[in-house]
CSV table of C-alpha atoms and ligand atoms in Angstrom, one decimal:
chain,number,residue,atom,x,y,z
A,1,MET,CA,28.1,69.9,90.6
A,2,ILE,CA,27.4,66.4,91.2
A,3,LYS,CA,29.5,67.2,94.8
A,4,ASP,CA,27.5,70.0,95.2
A,5,ASN,CA,24.9,68.2,94.7
A,6,LEU,CA,25.3,64.9,97.2
A,7,ASN,CA,26.9,67.3,99.9
A,8,LYS,CA,23.0,68.3,99.6
A,9,VAL,CA,21.2,65.6,99.9
A,10,ASN,CA,24.0,64.7,102.6
A,11,LEU,CA,22.7,67.4,104.4
A,12,ARG,CA,18.5,66.7,103.6
A,13,ILE,CA,19.5,63.2,105.6
A,14,ARG,CA,21.1,64.6,108.3
A,15,LEU,CA,18.4,66.8,109.0
A,16,VAL,CA,15.6,63.6,108.7
A,17,CYS,CA,17.9,61.9,110.1
A,18,SER,CA,18.1,63.9,113.6
A,19,ARG,CA,14.8,64.5,113.5
A,20,ARG,CA,14.2,61.0,113.9
A,21,GLY,CA,16.8,60.4,116.7
A,22,VAL,CA,18.8,58.2,114.4
A,23,PHE,CA,22.0,57.9,113.5
A,24,ALA,CA,22.8,58.9,109.3
A,25,ASP,CA,25.2,56.7,109.4
A,26,TYR,CA,23.1,53.5,109.5
A,27,LEU,CA,21.4,54.7,106.0
A,28,THR,CA,23.2,53.5,102.7
A,29,ILE,CA,22.9,55.7,99.5
A,30,VAL,CA,22.8,54.1,96.5
A,31,ALA,CA,23.4,56.4,93.0
A,32,VAL,CA,21.5,55.0,90.9
A,33,SER,CA,23.6,55.7,87.7
A,34,LYS,CA,21.5,54.0,85.0
A,35,GLY,CA,22.3,55.9,81.7
A,36,ARG,CA,24.6,58.1,82.9
A,37,GLY,CA,28.1,58.2,81.8
A,38,ILE,CA,31.4,57.1,82.2
A,39,ALA,CA,32.4,60.5,83.4
A,40,GLU,CA,29.7,61.4,86.1
A,41,ILE,CA,30.1,57.3,87.6
A,42,ILE,CA,33.8,58.0,87.9
A,43,GLU,CA,32.6,61.5,89.2
A,44,ILE,CA,30.9,60.3,91.6
A,45,ILE,CA,33.6,57.7,93.2
A,46,GLU,CA,35.5,60.1,92.8
A,47,ALA,CA,33.0,62.1,95.4
A,48,GLY,CA,33.2,59.1,97.8
A,49,VAL,CA,30.1,57.1,96.8
A,50,THR,CA,30.2,53.6,97.6
A,51,ASN,CA,27.2,52.1,95.8
A,52,ILE,CA,25.5,52.0,92.6
A,53,GLY,CA,22.5,50.9,91.3
A,54,GLU,CA,22.0,49.9,87.5
A,55,ASN,CA,19.0,48.9,86.4
A,56,LYS,CA,20.4,46.8,82.8
A,57,VAL,CA,22.7,43.9,83.4
A,58,GLN,CA,24.5,44.8,80.0
A,59,GLU,CA,24.9,48.5,81.0
A,60,ALA,CA,26.5,47.6,84.3
A,61,LEU,CA,28.9,44.4,82.9
A,62,LEU,CA,29.5,47.6,79.4
A,63,LYS,CA,30.0,50.4,82.5
A,64,TYR,CA,32.0,48.3,84.7
A,65,GLY,CA,34.8,46.7,82.3
A,66,LYS,CA,34.9,50.5,81.1
A,67,LEU,CA,35.5,51.7,84.4
A,68,SER,CA,38.4,49.2,84.9
A,69,ALA,CA,40.6,49.7,81.9
A,70,LEU,CA,40.6,53.1,82.9
A,71,GLY,CA,41.9,52.2,85.9
A,72,VAL,CA,39.4,53.3,88.5
A,73,ARG,CA,40.0,51.6,91.9
A,74,LEU,CA,36.6,49.2,92.1
A,75,GLU,CA,37.5,47.1,95.0
A,76,ALA,CA,35.5,49.1,97.8
A,77,ILE,CA,32.3,49.7,95.0
A,78,LYS,CA,29.3,48.0,96.3
A,79,TRP,CA,26.6,47.3,92.5
A,80,HIS,CA,23.3,46.9,92.9
A,81,MET,CA,21.0,45.7,90.5
A,82,ILE,CA,17.5,47.5,90.7
A,83,GLY,CA,15.7,46.9,87.3
A,84,HIS,CA,13.8,44.2,86.7
A,85,LEU,CA,16.6,40.8,86.1
A,86,GLN,CA,15.4,38.4,83.5
A,87,THR,CA,16.1,34.7,84.4
A,88,ASN,CA,18.5,34.4,81.3
A,89,LYS,CA,20.4,37.5,82.8
A,90,ALA,CA,20.8,36.2,86.4
A,91,LYS,CA,24.6,34.5,85.1
A,92,ASP,CA,26.2,37.9,83.9
A,93,ALA,CA,24.3,39.5,87.7
A,94,VAL,CA,25.8,36.7,89.6
A,95,LYS,CA,29.3,38.1,88.2
A,96,ILE,CA,29.0,41.7,89.0
A,97,PHE,CA,26.9,43.1,91.4
A,98,ASP,CA,26.8,42.7,94.7
A,99,LEU,CA,23.1,43.1,96.1
A,100,ILE,CA,20.4,42.1,93.5
A,101,GLN,CA,17.4,44.2,95.1
A,102,SER,CA,14.7,42.6,92.2
A,103,VAL,CA,13.6,39.1,92.7
A,104,ASP,CA,11.0,38.6,92.4
A,105,SER,CA,9.8,34.9,91.7
A,106,VAL,CA,10.7,31.7,92.9
A,107,HIS,CA,12.3,30.5,89.4
A,108,LEU,CA,14.6,34.0,89.7
A,109,ALA,CA,15.9,32.8,92.8
A,110,SER,CA,16.2,29.9,91.6
A,111,GLU,CA,18.1,30.6,88.7
A,112,ILE,CA,20.5,33.5,90.7
A,113,ASP,CA,20.8,29.8,93.2
A,114,LYS,CA,22.3,28.0,90.8
A,115,GLN,CA,24.8,30.7,89.1
A,116,ALA,CA,26.1,31.6,91.9
A,117,GLY,CA,26.7,28.3,93.2
A,118,LYS,CA,28.8,27.7,90.0
A,119,ILE,CA,31.3,30.8,90.7
A,120,ASN,CA,30.9,29.9,95.1
A,121,LYS,CA,29.5,33.2,95.3
A,122,THR,CA,27.1,33.4,98.2
A,123,GLN,CA,24.8,36.6,96.4
A,124,ASP,CA,22.7,38.7,98.9
A,125,ILE,CA,19.5,39.8,97.2
A,126,LEU,CA,16.1,41.6,98.1
A,127,ILE,CA,12.6,41.0,97.3
A,128,GLU,CA,11.1,43.5,95.7
A,129,ILE,CA,8.0,43.6,96.6
A,130,LYS,CA,4.9,45.2,95.4
A,131,THR,CA,2.8,47.7,97.4
A,132,SER,CA,1.5,49.3,95.3
A,133,PRO,CA,-0.5,48.2,91.9
A,134,GLU,CA,0.2,50.9,89.5
A,135,ALA,CA,4.3,51.8,90.8
A,136,THR,CA,5.3,48.8,88.8
A,137,LYS,CA,4.6,45.5,87.1
A,138,PHE,CA,7.2,44.0,88.6
A,139,GLY,CA,7.1,42.0,93.1
A,140,VAL,CA,5.6,39.8,95.6
A,141,LYS,CA,2.7,40.7,96.5
A,142,PRO,CA,2.6,41.1,99.9
A,143,ASP,CA,0.2,39.0,101.4
A,144,GLU,CA,2.5,36.5,99.4
A,145,ALA,CA,5.3,37.8,101.0
A,146,ILE,CA,5.9,35.6,104.0
A,147,GLU,CA,5.3,32.1,102.0
A,148,PHE,CA,7.6,33.7,99.2
A,149,VAL,CA,10.6,34.4,102.2
A,150,LYS,CA,9.7,30.1,103.3
A,151,GLY,CA,9.7,29.6,99.8
A,152,ILE,CA,13.5,31.1,98.8
A,153,SER,CA,15.0,29.9,101.8
A,154,LYS,CA,16.0,26.7,100.8
A,155,PHE,CA,18.3,28.0,98.2
A,156,LYS,CA,21.9,28.0,99.3
A,157,ASN,CA,23.5,29.4,98.0
A,158,ILE,CA,21.5,33.2,98.1
A,159,ASN,CA,21.9,35.5,101.2
A,160,ILE,CA,18.3,37.7,101.4
A,161,LYS,CA,18.8,40.9,103.2
A,162,GLY,CA,15.8,42.8,102.8
A,163,LEU,CA,13.4,44.3,101.0
A,164,MET,CA,12.5,46.1,98.6
A,165,THR,CA,9.3,48.3,96.7
A,166,ILE,CA,9.3,51.0,94.4
A,167,ALA,CA,6.9,53.8,95.2
A,168,PRO,CA,4.2,55.0,92.7
A,169,GLU,CA,5.4,58.8,91.3
A,170,ALA,CA,3.2,61.2,93.2
A,171,ILE,CA,3.7,65.1,93.1
A,172,SER,CA,3.0,65.2,96.7
A,173,PRO,CA,5.8,62.2,98.9
A,174,GLU,CA,3.4,61.9,101.2
A,175,LYS,CA,1.5,60.1,98.7
A,176,SER,CA,4.0,57.6,98.8
A,177,ARG,CA,4.4,57.3,102.9
A,178,PRO,CA,1.6,54.3,103.3
A,179,TYR,CA,3.7,52.3,100.8
A,180,PHE,CA,6.4,53.0,103.2
A,181,SER,CA,5.0,51.5,106.2
A,182,GLN,CA,3.3,49.0,104.6
A,183,LEU,CA,7.5,48.0,103.7
A,184,ARG,CA,7.9,48.1,107.7
A,185,LYS,CA,5.2,46.6,109.0
A,186,LEU,CA,6.1,43.8,106.6
A,187,LEU,CA,9.7,43.7,107.6
A,188,TYR,CA,8.8,42.9,110.9
A,189,GLU,CA,6.0,40.3,110.3
A,190,ILE,CA,8.4,37.9,108.2
A,191,ASN,CA,10.8,38.7,110.9
A,192,GLY,CA,8.5,37.5,113.1
A,193,GLN,CA,7.9,34.6,111.5
A,194,ARG,CA,11.4,33.1,111.1
A,195,PRO,CA,12.3,32.5,114.5
A,196,GLY,CA,16.1,31.5,114.4
A,197,ALA,CA,16.2,32.5,111.4
A,198,SER,CA,19.3,35.1,110.7
A,199,GLU,CA,17.3,39.2,110.7
A,200,LEU,CA,16.0,40.6,107.2
A,201,LYS,CA,17.2,44.3,108.2
A,202,ILE,CA,17.5,46.4,104.6
A,203,LEU,CA,15.0,48.7,103.9
A,204,SER,CA,15.1,49.6,99.8
A,205,MET,CA,13.0,52.5,99.7
A,206,GLY,CA,12.9,55.9,99.0
A,207,MET,CA,14.2,57.9,95.5
A,208,THR,CA,14.4,61.5,94.4
A,209,ASN,CA,10.9,62.6,94.7
A,210,ASP,CA,10.5,60.6,98.0
A,211,PHE,CA,13.8,59.7,99.9
A,212,GLU,CA,12.4,62.2,103.1
A,213,VAL,CA,9.6,60.6,103.4
A,214,ALA,CA,10.9,56.8,103.3
A,215,ILE,CA,13.5,57.8,105.5
A,216,GLU,CA,10.8,59.3,107.9
A,217,GLU,CA,8.7,56.1,107.5
A,218,GLY,CA,12.5,53.7,108.3
A,219,SER,CA,14.0,53.0,105.3
A,220,ASN,CA,17.8,52.3,105.6
A,221,MET,CA,19.2,52.7,102.0
A,222,VAL,CA,17.5,55.1,99.6
A,223,ARG,CA,18.2,54.7,95.6
A,224,LEU,CA,18.6,58.6,94.2
A,225,GLY,CA,19.2,59.2,90.4
A,226,ARG,CA,17.9,62.6,89.5
A,227,VAL,CA,19.4,64.4,92.7
A,228,ILE,CA,22.4,63.4,92.8
A,229,PHE,CA,23.2,63.8,88.8
A,230,GLU,CA,20.7,67.1,87.9
A,231,CYS,CA,20.9,70.2,88.4
B,1,PLP,C1,15.5,55.0,88.2
B,1,PLP,C2,15.3,54.5,89.3
B,1,PLP,C3,15.9,55.2,90.5
B,1,PLP,C4,16.5,56.5,91.0
B,1,PLP,O1,15.0,57.1,91.0
B,1,PLP,P1,15.2,59.2,90.8
B,1,PLP,O2,13.7,59.5,90.5
B,1,PLP,O3,16.2,59.6,89.1
B,1,PLP,O4,16.0,59.0,92.0
B,1,PLP,C5,15.8,54.4,92.1
B,1,PLP,N1,15.0,53.1,92.1
B,1,PLP,C6,14.8,52.7,90.6
B,1,PLP,C7,14.1,51.0,90.8
B,1,PLP,C8,15.0,53.3,89.4
B,1,PLP,O5,14.2,52.3,88.6
């Protein structure tokens, strides 16, 4: 069943990409396994998923431990932290996550930098942008994003890879379009303000309800839960 869902999602993604004239390969699908069991995670890994998203550090650590104990090969798997990260969990988060998508304060960035430094890691991160006032409590305000990027660029053990946003739940995916185009424009704007610095490339936007619109608006990383795990 999960395999069928993945096939359908891939087909839908290929269709949007061909409409846009871009290759589907450039797009990363993060399978969001929050609240799902170990058996389901093994199923998606066997189906070829290599990017897994979790929204709680403790849950991710537990699952990681169980999967390792079962002998599941995790070398090729990239773990994404997509939920709000409390500063006191940064120490555990840097241990397992390849990409922390939800950095939204200088204080948190500073702690991630410190903890990553302790284990000789450069932690890849995205900045969570609050494009919509109602979607989530968290995120950097769009008009403060450039200053924010400048402010955290001094941290040596952090590598800023791009931006993430969550659009409000809407009946029609079209309602999400302005938030996604706003994030795309913001990424260009930030890159324009950082001559010489490495370009921010990742635009993590689009979930089950609105991933096709997000891809049309330039998303190259979609975070999909229900459409993969539910019938
Ligand atoms: C749960 C979650 C998702 C996946 O949502 P679906 O609607 O199930 O695809 C994506 N991103 C974040 C931040 C989430 O918390």
